[in-house]
Short mmCIF file of C-alpha atoms and ligand atoms in Angstrom, two decimals:
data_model
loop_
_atom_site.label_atom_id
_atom_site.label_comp_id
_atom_site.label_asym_id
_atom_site.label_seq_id
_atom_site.Cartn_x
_atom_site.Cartn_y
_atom_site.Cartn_z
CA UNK A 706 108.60 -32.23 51.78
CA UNK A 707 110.33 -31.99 48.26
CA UNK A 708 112.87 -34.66 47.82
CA UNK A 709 113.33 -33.79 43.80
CA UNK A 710 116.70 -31.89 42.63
CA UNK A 711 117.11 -30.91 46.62
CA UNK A 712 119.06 -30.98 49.48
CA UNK A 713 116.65 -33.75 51.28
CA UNK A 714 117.86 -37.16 51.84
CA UNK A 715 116.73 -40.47 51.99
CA UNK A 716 118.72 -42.95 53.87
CA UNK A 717 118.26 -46.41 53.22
CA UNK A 718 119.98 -48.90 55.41
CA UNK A 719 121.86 -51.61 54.07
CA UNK A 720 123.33 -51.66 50.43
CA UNK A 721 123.11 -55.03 49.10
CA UNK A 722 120.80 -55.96 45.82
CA UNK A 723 117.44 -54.11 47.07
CA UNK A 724 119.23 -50.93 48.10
CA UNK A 725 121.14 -50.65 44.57
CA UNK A 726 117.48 -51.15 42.78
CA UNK A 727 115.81 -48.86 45.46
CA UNK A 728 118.28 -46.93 43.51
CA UNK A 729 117.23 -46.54 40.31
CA UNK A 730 114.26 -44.24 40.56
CA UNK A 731 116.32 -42.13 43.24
CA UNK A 732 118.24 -41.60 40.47
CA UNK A 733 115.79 -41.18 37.88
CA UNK A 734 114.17 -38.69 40.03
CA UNK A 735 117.29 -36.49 41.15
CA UNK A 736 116.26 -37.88 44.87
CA UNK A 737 119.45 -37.87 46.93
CA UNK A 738 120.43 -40.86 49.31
CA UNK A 739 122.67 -42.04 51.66
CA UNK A 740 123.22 -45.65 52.14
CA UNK A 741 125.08 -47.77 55.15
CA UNK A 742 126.30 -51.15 54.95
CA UNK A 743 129.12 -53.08 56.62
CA UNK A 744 130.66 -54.10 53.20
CA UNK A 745 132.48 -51.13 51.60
CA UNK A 746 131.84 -53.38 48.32
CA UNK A 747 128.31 -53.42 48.93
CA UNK A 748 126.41 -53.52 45.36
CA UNK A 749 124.58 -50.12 46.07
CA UNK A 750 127.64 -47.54 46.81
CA UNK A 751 128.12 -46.30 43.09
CA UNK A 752 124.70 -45.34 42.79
CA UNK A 753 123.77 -43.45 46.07
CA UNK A 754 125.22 -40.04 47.19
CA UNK A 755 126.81 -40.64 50.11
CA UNK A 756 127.93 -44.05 51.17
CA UNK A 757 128.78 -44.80 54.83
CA UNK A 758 130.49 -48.11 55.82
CA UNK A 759 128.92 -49.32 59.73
CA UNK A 760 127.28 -52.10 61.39
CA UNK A 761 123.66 -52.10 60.64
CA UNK A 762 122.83 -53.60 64.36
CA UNK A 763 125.10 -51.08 66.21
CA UNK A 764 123.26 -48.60 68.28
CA UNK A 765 125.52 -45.87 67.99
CA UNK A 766 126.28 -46.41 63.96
CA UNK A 767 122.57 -46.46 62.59
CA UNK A 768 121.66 -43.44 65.20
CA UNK A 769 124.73 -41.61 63.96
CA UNK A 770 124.01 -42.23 59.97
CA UNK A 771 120.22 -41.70 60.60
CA UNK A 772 120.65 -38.15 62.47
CA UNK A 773 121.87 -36.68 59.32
CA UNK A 774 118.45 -37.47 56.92
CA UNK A 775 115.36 -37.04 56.70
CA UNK A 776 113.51 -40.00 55.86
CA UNK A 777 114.97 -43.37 56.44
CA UNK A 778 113.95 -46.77 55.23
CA UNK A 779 115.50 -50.20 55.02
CA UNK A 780 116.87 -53.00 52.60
CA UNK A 781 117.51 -55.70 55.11
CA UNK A 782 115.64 -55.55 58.62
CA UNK A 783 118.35 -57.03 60.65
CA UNK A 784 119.01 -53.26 61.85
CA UNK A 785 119.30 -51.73 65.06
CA UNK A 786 115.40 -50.72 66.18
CA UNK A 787 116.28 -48.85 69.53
CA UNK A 788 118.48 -46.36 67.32
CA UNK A 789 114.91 -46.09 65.01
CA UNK A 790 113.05 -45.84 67.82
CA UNK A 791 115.12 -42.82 69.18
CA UNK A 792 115.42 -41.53 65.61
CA UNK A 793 111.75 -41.58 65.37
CA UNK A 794 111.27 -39.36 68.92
CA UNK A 795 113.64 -37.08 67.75
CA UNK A 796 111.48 -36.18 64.88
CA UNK A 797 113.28 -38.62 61.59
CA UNK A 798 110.57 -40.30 59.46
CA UNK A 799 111.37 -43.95 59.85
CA UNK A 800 109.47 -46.51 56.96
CA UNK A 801 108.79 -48.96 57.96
CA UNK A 802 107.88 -48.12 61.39
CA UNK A 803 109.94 -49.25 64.09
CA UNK A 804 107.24 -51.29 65.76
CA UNK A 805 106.73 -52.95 62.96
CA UNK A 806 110.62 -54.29 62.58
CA UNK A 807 110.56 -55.13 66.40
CA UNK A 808 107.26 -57.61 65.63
CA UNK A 809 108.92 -59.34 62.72
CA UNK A 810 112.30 -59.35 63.37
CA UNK A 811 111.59 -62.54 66.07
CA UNK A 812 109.97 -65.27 64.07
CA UNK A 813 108.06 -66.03 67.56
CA UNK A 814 106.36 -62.56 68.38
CA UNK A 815 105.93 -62.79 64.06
CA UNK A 816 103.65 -65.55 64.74
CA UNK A 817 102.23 -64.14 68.18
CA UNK A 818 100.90 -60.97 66.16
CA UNK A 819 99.29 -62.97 63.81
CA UNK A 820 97.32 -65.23 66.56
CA UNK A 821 96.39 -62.06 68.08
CA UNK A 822 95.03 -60.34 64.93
CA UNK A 823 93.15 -63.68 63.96
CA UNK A 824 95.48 -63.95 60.53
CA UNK A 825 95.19 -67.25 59.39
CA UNK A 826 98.77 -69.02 60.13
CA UNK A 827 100.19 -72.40 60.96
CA UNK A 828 100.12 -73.79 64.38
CA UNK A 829 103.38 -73.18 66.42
CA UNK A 830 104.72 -73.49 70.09
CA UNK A 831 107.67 -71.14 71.36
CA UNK A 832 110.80 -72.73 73.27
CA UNK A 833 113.28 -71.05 74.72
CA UNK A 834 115.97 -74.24 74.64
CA UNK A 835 116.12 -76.85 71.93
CA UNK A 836 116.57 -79.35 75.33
CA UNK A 837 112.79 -78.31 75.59
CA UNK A 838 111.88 -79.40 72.09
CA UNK A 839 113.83 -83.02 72.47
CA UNK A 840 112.10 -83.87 76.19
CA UNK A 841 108.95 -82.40 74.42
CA UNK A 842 109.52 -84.89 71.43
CA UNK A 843 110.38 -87.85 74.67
CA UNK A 844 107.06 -87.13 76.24
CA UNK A 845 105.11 -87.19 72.95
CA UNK A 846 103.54 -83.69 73.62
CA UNK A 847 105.74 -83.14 69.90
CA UNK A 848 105.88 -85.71 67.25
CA UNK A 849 107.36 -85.92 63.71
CA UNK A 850 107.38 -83.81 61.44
CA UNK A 851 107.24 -80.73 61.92
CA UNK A 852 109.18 -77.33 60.82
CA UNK A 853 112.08 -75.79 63.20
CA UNK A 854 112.48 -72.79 62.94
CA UNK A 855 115.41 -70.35 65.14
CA UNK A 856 113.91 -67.45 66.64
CA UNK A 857 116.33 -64.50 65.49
CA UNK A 858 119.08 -65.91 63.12
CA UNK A 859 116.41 -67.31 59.95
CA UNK A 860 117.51 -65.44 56.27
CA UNK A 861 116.78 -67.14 52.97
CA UNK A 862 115.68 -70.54 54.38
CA UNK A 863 119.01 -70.74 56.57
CA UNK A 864 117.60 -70.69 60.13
CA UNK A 865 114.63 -73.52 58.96
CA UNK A 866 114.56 -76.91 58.85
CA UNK A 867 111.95 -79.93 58.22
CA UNK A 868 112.38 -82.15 61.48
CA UNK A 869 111.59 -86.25 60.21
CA UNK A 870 113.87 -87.75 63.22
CA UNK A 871 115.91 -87.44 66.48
CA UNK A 872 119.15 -86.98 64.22
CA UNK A 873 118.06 -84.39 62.60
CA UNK A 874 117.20 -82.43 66.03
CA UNK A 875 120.72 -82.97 66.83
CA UNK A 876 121.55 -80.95 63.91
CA UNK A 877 120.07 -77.70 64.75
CA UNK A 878 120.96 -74.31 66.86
CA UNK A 879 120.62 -74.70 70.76
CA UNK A 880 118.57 -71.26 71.22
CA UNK A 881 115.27 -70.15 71.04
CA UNK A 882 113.03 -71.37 68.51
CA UNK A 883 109.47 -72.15 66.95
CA UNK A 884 108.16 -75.31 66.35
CA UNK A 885 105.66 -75.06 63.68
CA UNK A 886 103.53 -77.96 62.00
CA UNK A 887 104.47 -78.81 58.68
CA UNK A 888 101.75 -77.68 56.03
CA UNK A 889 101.35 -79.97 52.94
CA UNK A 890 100.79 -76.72 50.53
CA UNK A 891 99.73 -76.95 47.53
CA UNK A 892 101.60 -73.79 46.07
CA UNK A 893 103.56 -71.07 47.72
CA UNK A 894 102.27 -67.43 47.14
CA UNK A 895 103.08 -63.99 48.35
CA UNK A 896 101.36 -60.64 47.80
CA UNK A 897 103.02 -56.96 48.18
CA UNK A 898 101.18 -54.65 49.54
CA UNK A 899 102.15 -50.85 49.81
CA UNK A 900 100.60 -48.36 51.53
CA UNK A 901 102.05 -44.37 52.62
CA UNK A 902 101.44 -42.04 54.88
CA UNK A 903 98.31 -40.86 54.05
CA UNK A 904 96.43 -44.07 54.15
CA UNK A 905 96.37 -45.26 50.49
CA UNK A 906 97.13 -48.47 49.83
CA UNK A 907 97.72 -51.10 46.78
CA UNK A 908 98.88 -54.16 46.23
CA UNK A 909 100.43 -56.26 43.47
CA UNK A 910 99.07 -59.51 41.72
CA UNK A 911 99.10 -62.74 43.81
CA UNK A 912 102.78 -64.38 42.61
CA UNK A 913 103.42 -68.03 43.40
CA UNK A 914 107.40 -69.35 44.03
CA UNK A 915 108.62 -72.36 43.23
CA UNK A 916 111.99 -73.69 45.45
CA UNK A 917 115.08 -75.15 44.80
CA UNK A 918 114.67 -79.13 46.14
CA UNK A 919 117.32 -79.04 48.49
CA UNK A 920 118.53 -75.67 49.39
CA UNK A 921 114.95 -74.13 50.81
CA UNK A 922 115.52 -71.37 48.43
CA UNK A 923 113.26 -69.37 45.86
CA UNK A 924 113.88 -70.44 42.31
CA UNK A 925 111.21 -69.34 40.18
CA UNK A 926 108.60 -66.54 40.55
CA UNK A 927 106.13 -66.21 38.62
CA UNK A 928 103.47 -63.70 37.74
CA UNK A 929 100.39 -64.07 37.65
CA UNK A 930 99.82 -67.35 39.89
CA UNK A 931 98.45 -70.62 38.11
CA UNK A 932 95.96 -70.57 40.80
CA UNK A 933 91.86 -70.15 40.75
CA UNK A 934 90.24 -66.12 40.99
CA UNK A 935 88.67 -67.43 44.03
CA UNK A 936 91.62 -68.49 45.42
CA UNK A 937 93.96 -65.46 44.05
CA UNK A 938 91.09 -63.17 45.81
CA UNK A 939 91.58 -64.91 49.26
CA UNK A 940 95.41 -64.47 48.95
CA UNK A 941 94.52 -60.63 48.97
CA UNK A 942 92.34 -60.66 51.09
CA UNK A 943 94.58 -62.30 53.84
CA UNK A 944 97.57 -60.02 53.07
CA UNK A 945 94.98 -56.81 53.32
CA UNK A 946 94.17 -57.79 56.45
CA UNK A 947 98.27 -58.76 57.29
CA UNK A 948 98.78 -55.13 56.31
CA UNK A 949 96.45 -53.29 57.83
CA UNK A 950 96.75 -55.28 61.06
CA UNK A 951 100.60 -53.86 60.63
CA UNK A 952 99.78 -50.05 59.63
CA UNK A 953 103.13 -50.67 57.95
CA UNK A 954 104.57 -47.55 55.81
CA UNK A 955 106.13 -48.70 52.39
CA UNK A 956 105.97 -52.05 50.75
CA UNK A 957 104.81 -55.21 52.87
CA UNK A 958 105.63 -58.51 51.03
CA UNK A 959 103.30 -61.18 52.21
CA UNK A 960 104.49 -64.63 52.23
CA UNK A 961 101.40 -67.30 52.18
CA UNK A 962 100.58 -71.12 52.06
CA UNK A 963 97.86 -72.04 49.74
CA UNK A 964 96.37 -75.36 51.00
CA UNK A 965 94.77 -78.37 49.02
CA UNK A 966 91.34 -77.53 50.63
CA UNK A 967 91.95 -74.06 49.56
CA UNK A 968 93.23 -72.39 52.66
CA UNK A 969 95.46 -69.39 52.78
CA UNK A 970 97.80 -69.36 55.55
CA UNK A 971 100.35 -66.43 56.36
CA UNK A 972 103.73 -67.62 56.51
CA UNK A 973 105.67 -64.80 57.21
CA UNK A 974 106.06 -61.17 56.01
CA UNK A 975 108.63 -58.54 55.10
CA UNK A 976 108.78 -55.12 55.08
CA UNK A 977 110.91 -53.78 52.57
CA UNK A 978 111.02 -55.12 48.46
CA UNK A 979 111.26 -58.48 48.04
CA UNK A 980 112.82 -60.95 46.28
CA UNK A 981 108.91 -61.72 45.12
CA UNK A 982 108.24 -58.77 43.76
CA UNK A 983 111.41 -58.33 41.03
CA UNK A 984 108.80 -59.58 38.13
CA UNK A 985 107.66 -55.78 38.54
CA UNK A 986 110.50 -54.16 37.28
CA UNK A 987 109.70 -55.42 33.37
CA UNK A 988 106.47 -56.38 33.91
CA UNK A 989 104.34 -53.98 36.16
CA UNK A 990 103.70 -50.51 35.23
CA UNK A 991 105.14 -49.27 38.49
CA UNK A 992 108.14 -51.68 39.93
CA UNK A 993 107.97 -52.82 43.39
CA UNK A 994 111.45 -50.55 44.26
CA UNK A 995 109.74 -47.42 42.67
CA UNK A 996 106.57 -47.76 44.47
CA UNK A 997 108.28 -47.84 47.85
CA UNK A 998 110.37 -44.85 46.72
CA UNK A 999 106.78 -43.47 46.53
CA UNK A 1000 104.89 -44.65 49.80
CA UNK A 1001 108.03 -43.48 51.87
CA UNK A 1002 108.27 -39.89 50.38
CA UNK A 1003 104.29 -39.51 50.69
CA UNK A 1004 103.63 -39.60 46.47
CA UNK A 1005 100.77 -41.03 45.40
CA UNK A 1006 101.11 -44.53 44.44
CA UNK A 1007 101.47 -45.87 41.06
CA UNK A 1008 99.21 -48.37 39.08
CA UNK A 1009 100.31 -52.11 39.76
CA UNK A 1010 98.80 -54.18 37.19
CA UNK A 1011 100.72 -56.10 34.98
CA UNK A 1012 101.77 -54.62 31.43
CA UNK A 1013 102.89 -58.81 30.98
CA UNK A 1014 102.96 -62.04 32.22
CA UNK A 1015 106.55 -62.68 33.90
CA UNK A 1016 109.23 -65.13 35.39
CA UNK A 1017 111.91 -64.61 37.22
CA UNK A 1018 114.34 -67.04 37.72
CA UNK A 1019 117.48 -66.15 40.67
CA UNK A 1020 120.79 -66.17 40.14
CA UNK A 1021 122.88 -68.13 42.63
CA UNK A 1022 125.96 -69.63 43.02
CA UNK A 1023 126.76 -73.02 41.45
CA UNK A 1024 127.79 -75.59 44.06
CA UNK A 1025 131.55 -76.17 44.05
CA UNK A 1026 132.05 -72.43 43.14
CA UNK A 1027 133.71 -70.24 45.59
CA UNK A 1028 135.79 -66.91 44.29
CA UNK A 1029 136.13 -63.95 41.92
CA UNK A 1030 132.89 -64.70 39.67
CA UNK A 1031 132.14 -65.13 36.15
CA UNK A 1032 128.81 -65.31 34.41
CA UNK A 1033 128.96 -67.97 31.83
CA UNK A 1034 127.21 -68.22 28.48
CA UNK A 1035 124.91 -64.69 29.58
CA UNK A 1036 126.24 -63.62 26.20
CA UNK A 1037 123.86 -67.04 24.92
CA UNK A 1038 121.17 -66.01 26.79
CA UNK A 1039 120.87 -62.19 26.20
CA UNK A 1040 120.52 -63.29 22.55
CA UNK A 1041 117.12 -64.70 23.27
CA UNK A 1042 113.73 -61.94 22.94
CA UNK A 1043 112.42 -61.26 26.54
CA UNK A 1044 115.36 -62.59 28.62
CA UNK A 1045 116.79 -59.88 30.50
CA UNK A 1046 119.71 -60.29 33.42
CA UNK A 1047 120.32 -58.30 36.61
CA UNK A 1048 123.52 -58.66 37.97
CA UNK A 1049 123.83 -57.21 41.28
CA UNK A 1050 127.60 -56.80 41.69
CA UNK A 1051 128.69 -58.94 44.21
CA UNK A 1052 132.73 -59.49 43.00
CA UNK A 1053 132.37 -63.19 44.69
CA UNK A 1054 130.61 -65.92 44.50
CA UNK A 1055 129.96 -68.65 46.80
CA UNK A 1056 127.11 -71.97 46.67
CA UNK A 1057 123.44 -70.31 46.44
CA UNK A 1058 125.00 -66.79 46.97
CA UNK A 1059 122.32 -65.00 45.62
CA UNK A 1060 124.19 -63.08 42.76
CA UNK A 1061 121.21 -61.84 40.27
CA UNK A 1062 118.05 -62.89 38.89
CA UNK A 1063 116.73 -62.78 35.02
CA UNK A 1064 112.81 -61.77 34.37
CA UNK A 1065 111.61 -63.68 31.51
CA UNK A 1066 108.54 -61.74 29.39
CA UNK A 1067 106.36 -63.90 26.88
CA UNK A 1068 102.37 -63.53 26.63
CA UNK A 1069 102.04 -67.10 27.84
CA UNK A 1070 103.03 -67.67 31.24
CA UNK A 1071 103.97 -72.39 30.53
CA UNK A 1072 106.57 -70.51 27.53
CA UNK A 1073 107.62 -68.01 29.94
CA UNK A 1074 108.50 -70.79 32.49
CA UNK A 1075 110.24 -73.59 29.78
CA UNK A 1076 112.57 -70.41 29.07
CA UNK A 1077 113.25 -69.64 32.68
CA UNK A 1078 114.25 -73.06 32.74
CA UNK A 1079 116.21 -72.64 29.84
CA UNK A 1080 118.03 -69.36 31.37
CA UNK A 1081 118.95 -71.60 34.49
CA UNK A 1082 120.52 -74.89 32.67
CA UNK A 1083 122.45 -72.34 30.26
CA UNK A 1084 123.75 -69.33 32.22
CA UNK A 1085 126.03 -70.11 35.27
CA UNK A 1086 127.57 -68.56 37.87
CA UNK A 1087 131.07 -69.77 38.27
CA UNK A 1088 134.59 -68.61 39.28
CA UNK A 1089 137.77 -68.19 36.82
P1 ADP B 141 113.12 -67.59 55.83
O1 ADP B 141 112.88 -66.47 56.76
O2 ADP B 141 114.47 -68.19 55.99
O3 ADP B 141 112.76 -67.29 54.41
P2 ADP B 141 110.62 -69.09 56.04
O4 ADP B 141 109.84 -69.06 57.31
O5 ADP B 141 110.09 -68.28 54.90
O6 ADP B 141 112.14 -68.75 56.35
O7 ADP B 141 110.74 -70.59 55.54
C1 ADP B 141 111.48 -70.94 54.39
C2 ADP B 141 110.73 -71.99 53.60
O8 ADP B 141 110.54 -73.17 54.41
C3 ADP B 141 109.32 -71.59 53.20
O9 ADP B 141 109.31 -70.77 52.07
C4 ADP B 141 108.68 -72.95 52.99
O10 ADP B 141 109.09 -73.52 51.74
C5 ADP B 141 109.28 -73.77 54.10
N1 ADP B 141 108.39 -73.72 55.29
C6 ADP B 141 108.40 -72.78 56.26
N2 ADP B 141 107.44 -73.00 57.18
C7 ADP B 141 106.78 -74.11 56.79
C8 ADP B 141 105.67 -74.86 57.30
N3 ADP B 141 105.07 -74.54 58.45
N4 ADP B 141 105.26 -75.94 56.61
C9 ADP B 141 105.88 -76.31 55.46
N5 ADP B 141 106.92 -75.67 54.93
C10 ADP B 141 107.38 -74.57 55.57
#
């Protein structure tokens, strides 16, 4: 199917930050698209064709937006995957598959595929009441720590929590959960892989995150890891295997645990770009948004090494902060060789609102990392 200078379409649901950089090559390559998101500010209207305003997880809405293209991927995979799975009968290219969104969107049959594929992951229990996890906790068949983790609701850390007590049980959401047990990592790494149609597959090098203290968030990514070969060639390895055991269509980020003893445990995955992989657009020779552009349309894949070594820092909201936003002292920072910003468009900010990121390039990755540091104490994300 030619998508370039045609009629063809490519939807993409959701239009937040990943849509409007899915973006770019569509428009570098004359691909037209049609986006839907509930926000009719969302960050990826001006650049897409056609822009639709509906609820992602509405039967009727994503069935309705998807009838009229002819591929369709996602941003976001809180979506609607009966109205994929009908799309998909009635003959619409769906990437990534909807099996694969109905495995991952529930943290618990996440973790179930995993056991059942032999991927190495933390231990876990499923309960369908937090009751059950406090009489589990009474009758000792639980003890402290361990990670809670809500079934369906989790996004950027918000549905997890590190359980120490009783109080902070009473804290947490009443529904279905996981109880996991709480891995001492040594570093946190994740692996995109990408695959298409046709079978061929790459993947990107092994990046480790660093998180904010308190708000379970991703601060710093960096590429390559500080880790060992040995270990940076088990990380692939496990997040072939994650992949394949998927047969996932597009870009699969794999999140992963590296232990002290050298262990490499899945944590979760997702099937879209990923907040991991934004290093690539600077520093890879094909970015992570371009080469699921690629996989989806059936193009061969592009070459994912490294052109540099890379950090990227997010942009988030500064506590305290809520309103029309303002990016302070980016003039100070865009004076500085190999800093460049991405603001993502979002007219308000709120605390750890995810608002943009800045990839920092230098040939040594300890520089590259003082500057990110640098970027984050100087540049802040405030209101009027
Ligand atoms: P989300 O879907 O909200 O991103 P994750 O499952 O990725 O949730 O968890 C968010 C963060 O919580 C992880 O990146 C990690 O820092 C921490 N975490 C999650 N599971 C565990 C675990 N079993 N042991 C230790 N830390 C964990």
């Amino acid at each position: 199917m030619d998508f370039f200078s045609t009629t063809k379409t490519l939807g993409i649901l959701g239009g937040g930050q990943l849509g409007k950089m899915l973006l770019y090559t569509t428009r570098k390559w004359d691909v037209k698209t049609k986006v839907l998101d509930p926000s009719e500010n969302a960050p990826a209207q001006l650049a897409c064709d056609e822009f639709v305003v509906g609820d992602l997880t509405d039967f009727q809405a994503v069935y309705d937006f998807g009838k009229g293209v002819d591929i369709l991927t996602i941003e976001i995979e809180k979506v609607n995957v009966e109205a994929l799975e009908q799309l998909e009968k009635e003959g619409v290219k769906v990437y990534p598959q909807p099996h694969v969104l109905k495995t991952i969107q529930n943290k618990c049959s996440q973790k179930q595929f995993y056991k059942k594929h032999h991927i190495p992951t933390a231990s876990f229990e499923k309960y369908e009441t937090l009751d059950q996890v406090k009489d589990a906790v009474i009758k000792g068949v639980l003890s402290f720590p361990f990670v809670w983790k809500s079934a369906e609701m989790g996004y950027d850390g918000y549905g997890v929590a590190i359980i120490r007590s009783n109080k902070d049980i009473e804290q947490l959401n009443p529904g279905p959960c996981l109880i996991e047990e709480l891995v001492p990592f040594e570093k946190e790494l994740s692996v995109i892989v990408c695959r298409r149609p046709q079978g061929e597959t790459t993947h990107y090098p092994v990046v480790e995150s660093e998180f904010h203290p308190t708000a379970n968030q991703v601060e710093y990514v960096l590429c390559p890891a500080r880790i060992s070969d040995q270990a940076a060639e088990k990380a692939i390895a496990v997040a072939q295997q994650t992949a394949a055991a998927y047969g996932h269509i597009g870009l699969l980020a794999v999140e992963l645990f590296l232990t002290h003893e050298g262990e490499v445990l899945v944590n979760e995955v997702a099937p879209r770009p990923h907040n991991s992989g934004h290093f690539s657009i600077e520093a890879s020779y094909t970015c992570q948004f371009e080469q699921h552009v690629r996989a989806v349309l059936d193009l061969p894949l592009g070459k994912t090494e490294s052109k540099v070594t890379a950090v990227m820092v997010n942009l988030v909201g500064k506590e305290g902060y809520s309103g029309p936003v303002v990016y302070k002292n980016i003039d100070q920072i865009l004076a500085i060789e190999g800093v460049i910003p991405h603001i993502y468009g979002k007219k308000e900010t709120r605390p750890f609102r995810k608002m943009g990121h800045v990839t920092i390039i230098h040939p040594k990755i300890d520089t590259a990392r003082k500057m990110a540091q640098q970027v984050k104490e100087t540049l802040s994300v405030i209101t009027k």
